[in-house]
PDB file of C-alpha atoms and ligand atoms in Angstrom:
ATOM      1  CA  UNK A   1      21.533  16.180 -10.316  1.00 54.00           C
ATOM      2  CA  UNK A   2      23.295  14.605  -7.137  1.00 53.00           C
ATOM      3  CA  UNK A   3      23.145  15.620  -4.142  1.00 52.00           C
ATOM      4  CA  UNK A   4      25.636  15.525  -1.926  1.00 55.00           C
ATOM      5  CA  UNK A   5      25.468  12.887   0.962  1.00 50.00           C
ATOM      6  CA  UNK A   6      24.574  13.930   4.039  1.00 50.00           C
ATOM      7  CA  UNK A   7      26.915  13.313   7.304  1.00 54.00           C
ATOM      8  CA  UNK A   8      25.072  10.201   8.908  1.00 57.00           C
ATOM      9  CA  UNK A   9      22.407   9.276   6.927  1.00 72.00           C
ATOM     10  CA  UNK A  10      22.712   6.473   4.435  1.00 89.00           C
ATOM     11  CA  UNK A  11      21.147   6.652   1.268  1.00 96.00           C
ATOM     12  CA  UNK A  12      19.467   3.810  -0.481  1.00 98.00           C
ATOM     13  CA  UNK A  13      21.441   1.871  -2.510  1.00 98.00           C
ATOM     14  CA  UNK A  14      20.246   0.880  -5.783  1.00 98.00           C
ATOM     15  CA  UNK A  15      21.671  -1.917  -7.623  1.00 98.00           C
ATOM     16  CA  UNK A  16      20.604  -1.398 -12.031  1.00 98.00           C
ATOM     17  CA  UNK A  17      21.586  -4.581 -14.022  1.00 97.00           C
ATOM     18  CA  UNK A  18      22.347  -4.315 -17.922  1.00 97.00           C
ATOM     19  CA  UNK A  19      20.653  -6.459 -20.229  1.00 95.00           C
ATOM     20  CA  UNK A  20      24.558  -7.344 -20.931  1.00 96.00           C
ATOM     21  CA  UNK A  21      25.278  -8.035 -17.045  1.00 97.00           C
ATOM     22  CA  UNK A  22      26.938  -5.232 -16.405  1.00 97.00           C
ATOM     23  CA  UNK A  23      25.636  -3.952 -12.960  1.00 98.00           C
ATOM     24  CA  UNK A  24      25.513   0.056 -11.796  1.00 98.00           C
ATOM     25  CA  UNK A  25      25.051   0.606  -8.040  1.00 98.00           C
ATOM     26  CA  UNK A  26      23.961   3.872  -7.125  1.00 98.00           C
ATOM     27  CA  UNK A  27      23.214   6.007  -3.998  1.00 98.00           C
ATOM     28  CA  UNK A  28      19.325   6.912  -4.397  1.00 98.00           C
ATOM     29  CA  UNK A  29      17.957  10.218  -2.832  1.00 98.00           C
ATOM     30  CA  UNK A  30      14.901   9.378  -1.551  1.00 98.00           C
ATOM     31  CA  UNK A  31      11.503  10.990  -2.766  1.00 98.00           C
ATOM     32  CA  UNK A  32      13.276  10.773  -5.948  1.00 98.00           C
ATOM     33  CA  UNK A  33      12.215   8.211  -9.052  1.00 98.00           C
ATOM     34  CA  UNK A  34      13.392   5.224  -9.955  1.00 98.00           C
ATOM     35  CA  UNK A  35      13.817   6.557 -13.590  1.00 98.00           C
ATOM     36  CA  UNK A  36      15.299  10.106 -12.630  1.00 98.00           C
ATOM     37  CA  UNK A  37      18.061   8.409  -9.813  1.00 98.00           C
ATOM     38  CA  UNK A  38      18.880   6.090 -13.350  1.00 98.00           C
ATOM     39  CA  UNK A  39      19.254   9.355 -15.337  1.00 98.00           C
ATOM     40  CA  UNK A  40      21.165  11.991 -12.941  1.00 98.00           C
ATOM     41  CA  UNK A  41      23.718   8.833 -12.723  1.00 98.00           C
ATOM     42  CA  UNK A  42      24.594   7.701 -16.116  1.00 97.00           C
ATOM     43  CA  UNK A  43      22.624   4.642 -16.284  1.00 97.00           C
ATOM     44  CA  UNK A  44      22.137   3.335 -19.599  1.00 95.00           C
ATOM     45  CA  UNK A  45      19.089   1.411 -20.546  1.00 93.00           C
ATOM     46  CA  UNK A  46      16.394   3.764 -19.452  1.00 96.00           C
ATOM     47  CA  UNK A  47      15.255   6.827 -21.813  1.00 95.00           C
ATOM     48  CA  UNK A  48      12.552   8.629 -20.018  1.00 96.00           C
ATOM     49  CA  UNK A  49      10.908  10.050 -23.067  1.00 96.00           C
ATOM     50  CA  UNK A  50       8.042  11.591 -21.264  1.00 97.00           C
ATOM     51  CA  UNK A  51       9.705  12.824 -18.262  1.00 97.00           C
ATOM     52  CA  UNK A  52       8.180  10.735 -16.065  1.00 97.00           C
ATOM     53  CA  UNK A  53       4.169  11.293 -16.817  1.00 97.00           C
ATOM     54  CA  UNK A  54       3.633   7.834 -17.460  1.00 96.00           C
ATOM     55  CA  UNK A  55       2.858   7.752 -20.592  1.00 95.00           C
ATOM     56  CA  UNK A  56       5.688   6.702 -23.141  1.00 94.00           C
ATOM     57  CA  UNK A  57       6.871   3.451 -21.285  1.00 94.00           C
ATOM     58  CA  UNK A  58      10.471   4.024 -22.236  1.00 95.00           C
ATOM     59  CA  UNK A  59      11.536   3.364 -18.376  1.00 97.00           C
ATOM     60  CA  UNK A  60      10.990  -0.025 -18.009  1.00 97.00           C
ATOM     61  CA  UNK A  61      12.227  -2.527 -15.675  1.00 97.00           C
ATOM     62  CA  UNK A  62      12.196  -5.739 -13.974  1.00 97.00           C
ATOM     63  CA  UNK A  63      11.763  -5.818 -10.258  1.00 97.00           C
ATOM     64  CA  UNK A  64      14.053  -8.387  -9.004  1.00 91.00           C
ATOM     65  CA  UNK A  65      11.388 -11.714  -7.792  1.00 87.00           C
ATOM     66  CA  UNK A  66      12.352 -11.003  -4.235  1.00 92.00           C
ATOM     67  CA  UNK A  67      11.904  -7.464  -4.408  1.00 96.00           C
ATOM     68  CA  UNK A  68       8.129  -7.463  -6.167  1.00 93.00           C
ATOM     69  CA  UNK A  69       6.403  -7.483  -2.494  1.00 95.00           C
ATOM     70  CA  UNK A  70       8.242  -4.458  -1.444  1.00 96.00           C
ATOM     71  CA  UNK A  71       8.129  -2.537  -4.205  1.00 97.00           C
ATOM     72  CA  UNK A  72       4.463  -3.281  -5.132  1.00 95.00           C
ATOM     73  CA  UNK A  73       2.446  -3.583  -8.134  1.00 94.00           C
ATOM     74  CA  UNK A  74       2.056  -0.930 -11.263  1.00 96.00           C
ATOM     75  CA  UNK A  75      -0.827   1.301 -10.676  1.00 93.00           C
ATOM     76  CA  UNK A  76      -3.813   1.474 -13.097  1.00 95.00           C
ATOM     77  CA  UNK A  77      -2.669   4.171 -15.555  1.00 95.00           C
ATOM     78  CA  UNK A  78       1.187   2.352 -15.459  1.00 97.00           C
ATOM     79  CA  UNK A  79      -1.086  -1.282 -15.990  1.00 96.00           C
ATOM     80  CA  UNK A  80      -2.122   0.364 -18.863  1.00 95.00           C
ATOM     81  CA  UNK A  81       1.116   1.493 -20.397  1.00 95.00           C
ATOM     82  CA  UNK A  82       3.310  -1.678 -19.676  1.00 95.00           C
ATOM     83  CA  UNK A  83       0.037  -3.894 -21.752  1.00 93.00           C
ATOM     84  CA  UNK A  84       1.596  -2.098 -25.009  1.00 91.00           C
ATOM     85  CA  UNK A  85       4.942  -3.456 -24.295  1.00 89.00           C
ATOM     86  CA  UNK A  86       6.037  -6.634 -25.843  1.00 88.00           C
ATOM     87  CA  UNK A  87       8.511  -7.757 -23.472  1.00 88.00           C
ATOM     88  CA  UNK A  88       6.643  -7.340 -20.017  1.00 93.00           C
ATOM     89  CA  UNK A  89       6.840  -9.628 -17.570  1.00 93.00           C
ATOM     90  CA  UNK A  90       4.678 -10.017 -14.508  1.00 91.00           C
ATOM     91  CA  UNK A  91       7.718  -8.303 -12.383  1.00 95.00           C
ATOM     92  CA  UNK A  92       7.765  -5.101 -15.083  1.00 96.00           C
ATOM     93  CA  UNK A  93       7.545  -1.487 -13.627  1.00 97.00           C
ATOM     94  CA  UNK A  94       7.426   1.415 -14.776  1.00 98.00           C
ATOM     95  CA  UNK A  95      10.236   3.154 -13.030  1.00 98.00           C
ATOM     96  CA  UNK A  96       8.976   6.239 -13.177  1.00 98.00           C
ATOM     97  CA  UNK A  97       6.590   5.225 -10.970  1.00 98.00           C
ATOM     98  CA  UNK A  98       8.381   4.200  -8.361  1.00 98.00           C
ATOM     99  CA  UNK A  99       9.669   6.239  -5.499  1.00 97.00           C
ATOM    100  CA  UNK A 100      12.936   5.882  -3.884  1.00 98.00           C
ATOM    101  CA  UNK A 101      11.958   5.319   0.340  1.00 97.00           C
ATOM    102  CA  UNK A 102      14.191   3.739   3.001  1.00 97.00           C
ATOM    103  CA  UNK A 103      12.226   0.182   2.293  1.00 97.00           C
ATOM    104  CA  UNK A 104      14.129   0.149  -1.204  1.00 98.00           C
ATOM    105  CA  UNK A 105      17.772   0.116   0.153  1.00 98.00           C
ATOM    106  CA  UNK A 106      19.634  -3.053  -1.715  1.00 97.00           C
ATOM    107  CA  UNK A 107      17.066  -2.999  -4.351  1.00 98.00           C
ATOM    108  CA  UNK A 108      17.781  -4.835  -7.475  1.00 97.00           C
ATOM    109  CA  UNK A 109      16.080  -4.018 -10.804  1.00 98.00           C
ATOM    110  CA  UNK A 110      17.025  -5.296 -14.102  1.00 97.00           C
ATOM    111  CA  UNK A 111      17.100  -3.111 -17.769  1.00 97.00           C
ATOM    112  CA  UNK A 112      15.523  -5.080 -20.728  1.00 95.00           C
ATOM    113  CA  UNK A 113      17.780  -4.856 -24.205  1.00 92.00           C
ATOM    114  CA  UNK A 114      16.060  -2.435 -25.395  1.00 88.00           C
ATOM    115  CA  UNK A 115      13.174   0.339 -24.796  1.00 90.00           C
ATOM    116  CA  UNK A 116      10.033   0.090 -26.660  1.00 81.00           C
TER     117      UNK A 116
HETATM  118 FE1  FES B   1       7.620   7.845 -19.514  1.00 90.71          FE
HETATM  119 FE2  FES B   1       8.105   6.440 -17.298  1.00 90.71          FE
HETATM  120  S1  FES B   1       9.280   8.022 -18.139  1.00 90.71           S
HETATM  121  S2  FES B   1       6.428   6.280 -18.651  1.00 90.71           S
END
């Protein structure tokens, strides 16, 4: 779903990076997840499966080094989740677990090759 901009207010821009390079910016509602804004636009990269309960993992990302501060760190339950995957780094997230805000505009996340 994408909502239509309104007049005057500027929407967070998020920037999604392929595993292949291939980058997809996109104009984030805010309130809205990291993992649903990804979905409603076509992103490839991030499944979802469990519709954003944290608990399937298959929305991973990598927080940009610059970003990690702003965005913060994974919460216990999301901890949890991203131990099981092999590829985690210490900037993985859980995107469904992070909300679009204002703070967030020029964001920068990065999709692994593939979702565990
Ligand atoms: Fe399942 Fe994020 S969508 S953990």
């Amino acid at each position: 779903m994408i909502s239509p901009k309104s007049e005057g207010s500027k929407m967070p821009t998020i920037t999604y990076v392929e595993h292949n390079g291939t980058e997809h910016q996109i104009e984030a509602e805010v309130g809205a997840t990291l993992m649903q804004t990804a979905l409603d636009n076509g992103v490839p990269g991030i499944d979802g499966d469990c519709g954003g309960e944290c608990s399937c993992a298959t929305c991973h990302v990598m927080v940009k080094e610059d970003w990690t501060s702003t965005v913060g760190g994974p919460n216990e339950s999301e901890e949890e989740m991203l131990d099981l995957n092999p590829e985690r780094l210490s900037y993985s997230r859980l995107s469904c677990q992070i909300e679009i805000t204002d703070d967030l505009d020029g964001l920068v996340v990065e999709l692994p090759e593939f979702q565990f």
